[in-house]
Tab-separated table of C-alpha atoms in Angstrom:
chain	number	residue	atom	x	y	z
A	1	GLU	CA	32.591	18.433	8.672
A	2	VAL	CA	30.313	16.993	6.022
A	3	GLN	CA	29.596	19.485	3.261
A	4	LEU	CA	27.777	19.360	-0.044
A	5	VAL	CA	28.648	22.323	-2.247
A	6	GLN	CA	26.647	22.883	-5.400
A	7	SER	CA	27.523	24.772	-8.556
A	8	GLY	CA	26.226	28.278	-9.115
A	9	ALA	CA	23.005	29.613	-10.581
A	10	GLU	CA	22.383	29.042	-14.275
A	11	VAL	CA	20.379	30.974	-16.861
A	12	LYS	CA	19.696	29.003	-20.020
A	13	LYS	CA	17.525	29.107	-23.124
A	14	PRO	CA	14.966	26.442	-23.997
A	15	GLY	CA	16.569	23.555	-25.851
A	16	GLU	CA	20.023	24.077	-24.329
A	17	PRO	CA	21.798	21.325	-22.371
A	18	LEU	CA	22.846	21.762	-18.761
A	19	LYS	CA	24.860	19.884	-16.157
A	20	ILE	CA	24.932	21.012	-12.532
A	21	SER	CA	27.149	19.601	-9.833
A	22	CYS	CA	27.345	18.722	-6.156
A	23	ARG	CA	30.736	18.206	-4.533
A	24	GLY	CA	30.976	16.314	-1.272
A	25	SER	CA	33.659	16.777	1.333
A	26	GLY	CA	34.384	15.751	4.907
A	27	TYR	CA	33.430	12.105	4.382
A	28	SER	CA	34.074	9.126	2.123
A	29	PHE	CA	32.173	10.224	-0.985
A	30	SER	CA	32.002	6.741	-2.490
A	31	SER	CA	30.345	5.309	0.611
A	32	TYR	CA	27.095	7.294	0.613
A	33	TRP	CA	24.331	7.717	-1.943
A	34	ILE	CA	23.570	11.218	-3.243
A	35	ALA	CA	20.041	12.284	-4.139
A	36	TRP	CA	18.626	15.194	-6.141
A	37	VAL	CA	15.505	17.106	-5.134
A	38	ARG	CA	13.590	19.677	-7.195
A	39	GLN	CA	11.671	22.647	-5.862
A	40	MET	CA	9.741	24.651	-8.410
A	41	PRO	CA	9.012	28.305	-7.574
A	42	GLY	CA	6.593	28.510	-4.644
A	43	LYS	CA	6.099	24.737	-4.624
A	44	GLY	CA	7.079	21.727	-2.563
A	45	LEU	CA	9.960	19.271	-2.612
A	46	GLU	CA	10.132	16.495	-5.228
A	47	TRP	CA	12.614	13.623	-5.101
A	48	MET	CA	14.157	13.124	-8.547
A	49	GLY	CA	16.627	10.302	-8.185
A	50	ILE	CA	19.639	8.917	-6.373
A	51	ILE	CA	23.076	7.569	-7.210
A	52	ASN	CA	25.695	5.468	-5.474
A	53	PRO	CA	28.976	7.200	-6.380
A	54	GLY	CA	30.903	4.046	-5.592
A	55	ASP	CA	29.451	1.971	-8.442
A	56	SER	CA	27.109	4.462	-10.217
A	57	ASP	CA	24.046	2.366	-9.368
A	58	ARG	CA	21.096	4.736	-9.637
A	59	ARG	CA	17.336	4.983	-9.182
A	60	TYR	CA	14.935	7.535	-10.626
A	61	SER	CA	11.538	8.747	-9.594
A	62	PRO	CA	9.036	7.710	-12.297
A	63	SER	CA	8.240	11.419	-12.692
A	64	PHE	CA	11.801	12.161	-13.806
A	65	GLN	CA	12.909	8.925	-15.490
A	66	GLY	CA	14.082	9.718	-19.016
A	67	ARG	CA	13.999	13.459	-18.452
A	68	VAL	CA	17.238	13.870	-16.522
A	69	THR	CA	20.459	11.943	-16.037
A	70	ILE	CA	22.222	11.530	-12.715
A	71	SER	CA	25.904	10.659	-12.711
A	72	ALA	CA	28.933	10.843	-10.434
A	73	ASP	CA	32.713	11.022	-10.600
A	74	LYS	CA	34.068	9.551	-7.413
A	75	SER	CA	37.621	10.613	-8.282
A	76	ILE	CA	36.604	14.227	-7.682
A	77	SER	CA	33.817	13.538	-5.151
A	78	THR	CA	31.188	15.094	-7.375
A	79	ALA	CA	27.673	14.139	-8.406
A	80	TYR	CA	25.864	15.612	-11.392
A	81	LEU	CA	22.365	16.281	-12.648
A	82	GLN	CA	22.008	16.932	-16.339
A	83	TRP	CA	19.473	17.737	-19.012
A	84	SER	CA	20.005	17.231	-22.742
A	85	SER	CA	17.402	19.821	-23.671
A	86	LEU	CA	15.886	22.214	-21.166
A	87	ASN	CA	12.409	23.631	-21.257
A	88	ALA	CA	10.801	26.418	-19.260
A	89	SER	CA	9.219	23.967	-16.826
A	90	ASP	CA	12.717	22.951	-15.664
A	91	SER	CA	13.112	26.347	-13.999
A	92	ALA	CA	13.499	25.507	-10.332
A	93	MET	CA	15.840	25.238	-7.376
A	94	TYR	CA	17.688	21.934	-7.324
A	95	PHE	CA	19.147	20.490	-4.140
A	96	CYS	CA	21.511	17.595	-3.667
A	97	ALA	CA	21.241	15.701	-0.401
A	98	ARG	CA	22.911	12.789	1.304
A	99	PRO	CA	20.541	10.256	2.803
A	100	VAL	CA	21.471	7.988	5.668
A	101	ALA	CA	18.979	5.245	6.525
A	102	GLY	CA	16.335	7.017	4.461
A	103	THR	CA	16.869	10.392	6.099
A	104	PHE	CA	18.269	13.459	4.360
A	105	THR	CA	20.714	14.604	6.993
A	106	TYR	CA	22.928	16.754	4.805
A	107	TRP	CA	21.891	19.113	2.012
A	108	GLY	CA	23.634	21.275	-0.536
A	109	GLN	CA	22.829	24.971	-0.681
A	110	GLY	CA	20.802	24.607	-3.864
A	111	THR	CA	21.333	25.578	-7.506
A	112	LEU	CA	18.799	27.895	-9.132
A	113	VAL	CA	18.125	27.063	-12.766
A	114	THR	CA	16.261	29.592	-14.891
A	115	VAL	CA	15.170	28.648	-18.400
A	116	SER	CA	13.914	31.550	-20.448
A	117	SER	CA	14.006	32.668	-24.036
B	1	ILE	CA	2.669	5.440	-1.742
B	2	GLN	CA	1.099	8.902	-1.504
B	3	MET	CA	1.606	11.284	1.384
B	4	ALA	CA	-1.183	13.711	2.250
B	5	GLN	CA	-0.363	16.558	4.582
B	6	SER	CA	-2.751	18.869	6.419
B	7	PRO	CA	-3.382	21.654	6.783
B	8	SER	CA	-1.683	23.201	3.769
B	9	SER	CA	-1.234	26.370	5.787
B	10	LEU	CA	-1.991	27.683	9.247
B	11	SER	CA	-1.561	30.841	11.264
B	12	ALA	CA	-0.826	30.781	14.965
B	13	SER	CA	0.434	33.016	17.735
B	14	VAL	CA	3.720	32.779	19.588
B	15	GLY	CA	3.287	30.247	22.383
B	16	ASP	CA	0.522	28.301	20.622
B	17	ARG	CA	0.584	24.545	20.245
B	18	VAL	CA	0.700	23.701	16.527
B	19	THR	CA	-0.113	20.314	15.021
B	20	ILE	CA	0.624	19.165	11.467
B	21	THR	CA	-0.611	15.842	10.174
B	22	CYS	CA	0.730	13.525	7.500
B	23	ARG	CA	-1.295	10.555	6.252
B	24	ALA	CA	0.163	7.759	4.116
B	25	SER	CA	-1.907	5.881	1.548
B	26	GLN	CA	-0.757	2.590	3.104
B	27	ASP	CA	1.060	1.305	6.162
B	28	ILE	CA	4.569	2.757	6.234
B	29	LYS	CA	5.409	1.606	9.758
B	30	LYS	CA	7.629	4.413	11.086
B	31	TYR	CA	9.460	5.264	7.881
B	32	ILE	CA	8.755	8.975	7.983
B	33	ASN	CA	10.842	12.065	8.611
B	34	TRP	CA	9.975	15.733	9.144
B	35	TYR	CA	11.809	18.778	7.781
B	36	GLN	CA	11.623	22.521	8.237
B	37	GLN	CA	12.361	24.827	5.319
B	38	LYS	CA	12.761	28.590	5.423
B	39	PRO	CA	12.606	30.701	2.245
B	40	GLY	CA	15.708	30.417	0.087
B	41	LYS	CA	17.254	27.750	2.307
B	42	ALA	CA	17.717	24.010	2.140
B	43	PRO	CA	15.386	21.893	4.265
B	44	LYS	CA	16.528	21.014	7.755
B	45	LEU	CA	15.884	17.660	9.406
B	46	LEU	CA	13.797	17.857	12.598
B	47	ILE	CA	12.477	14.364	13.314
B	48	TYR	CA	13.519	10.989	11.907
B	49	ASP	CA	11.725	7.646	11.983
B	50	ALA	CA	8.492	9.246	13.141
B	51	SER	CA	9.476	10.248	16.665
B	52	ASN	CA	13.235	10.670	17.054
B	53	LEU	CA	14.463	14.219	17.612
B	54	TYR	CA	17.492	15.006	15.457
B	55	THR	CA	20.638	16.343	17.086
B	56	GLY	CA	20.424	20.000	18.068
B	57	ILE	CA	16.680	20.343	17.425
B	58	PRO	CA	14.704	21.974	20.268
B	59	SER	CA	12.539	19.654	22.326
B	60	ARG	CA	9.395	21.648	21.463
B	61	PHE	CA	9.342	19.672	18.195
B	62	ILE	CA	7.602	16.359	18.793
B	63	GLY	CA	6.901	13.612	16.289
B	64	SER	CA	4.443	10.787	16.786
B	65	GLY	CA	2.477	8.132	14.964
B	66	SER	CA	2.909	4.860	13.136
B	67	GLY	CA	1.257	2.980	10.308
B	68	THR	CA	-0.600	5.569	8.247
B	69	ASP	CA	-1.117	8.575	10.523
B	70	PHE	CA	1.659	10.816	11.769
B	71	THR	CA	1.868	14.110	13.583
B	72	LEU	CA	4.436	16.846	14.031
B	73	THR	CA	3.670	19.019	17.042
B	74	ILE	CA	5.349	22.282	17.983
B	75	SER	CA	4.506	22.526	21.666
B	76	SER	CA	5.038	26.277	21.978
B	77	LEU	CA	5.466	28.159	18.714
B	78	GLN	CA	8.433	30.506	18.561
B	79	PRO	CA	9.018	33.309	16.030
B	80	GLU	CA	11.904	31.378	14.466
B	81	ASP	CA	9.553	28.452	13.743
B	82	LEU	CA	7.815	30.325	10.935
B	83	ALA	CA	8.559	28.121	7.951
B	84	THR	CA	7.192	25.387	5.729
B	85	TYR	CA	7.186	21.866	7.132
B	86	TYR	CA	7.386	18.679	5.053
B	87	CYS	CA	6.932	15.053	5.889
B	88	GLN	CA	8.974	12.548	3.887
B	89	HIS	CA	8.559	8.792	3.508
B	90	TYR	CA	11.308	6.441	2.430
B	91	GLU	CA	10.968	2.981	0.922
B	92	ASN	CA	13.769	0.432	0.730
B	93	LEU	CA	16.121	3.329	1.650
B	94	LEU	CA	16.273	4.335	-2.036
B	95	PHE	CA	12.838	5.741	-2.934
B	96	PHE	CA	11.473	8.871	-1.360
B	97	THR	CA	8.203	10.769	-1.265
B	98	PHE	CA	7.614	14.198	0.225
B	99	GLY	CA	4.318	15.499	1.485
B	100	PRO	CA	3.032	18.717	-0.117
B	101	GLY	CA	4.066	20.873	2.836
B	102	THR	CA	2.452	23.004	5.535
B	103	ASN	CA	3.191	26.715	5.721
B	104	VAL	CA	3.212	28.036	9.297
B	105	ALA	CA	2.658	31.788	9.607
B	106	LEU	CA	2.138	34.201	12.482
B	107	LYS	CA	-1.381	35.265	13.320
């Protein structure tokens, strides 16, 4: 069974760094891209970027380029989303998802990030 | 490419036929998917490539359209269908755009 399991909720202060994770299981992790999607409180879904865990090739949405970094460690079947310095507007639910032929068939359960002083 | 979705919200009764529309800013052929999201949960795929019903999804969910205009129809609304629905376009399999969503509530 394909599963994407994300790390737990985080509470951080503005200016702090953060790295959240998404571990894949039940399939060949290196063979499928992993995407990250943001959902701010009460708002819609926003695609942030995508990575190929096999060779770390990645693409970013223009809205998120330079603001976050997506990475992956195929040896432990895990993808990451990280910020070097959080601000309050980064407070959101973050989902990882595995697209196949452009379709997000599998999703993680979400990681809630709260940034507050 | 921008995706406009309408209405932003609607209220309907159980058994009603519900229609949600997604319009692309340019021809996207059939590169559009539809998702259902309930509060606090990850989105769930309903329809892929405009009109294909995903495995395990009830047949009351119907997708149609091509080019710039697409429709998700719920033929007979059920209580468990109360949720927010999103269209999603993909480009070159690596770039994605979601519509703003349609909240479906009970009248």
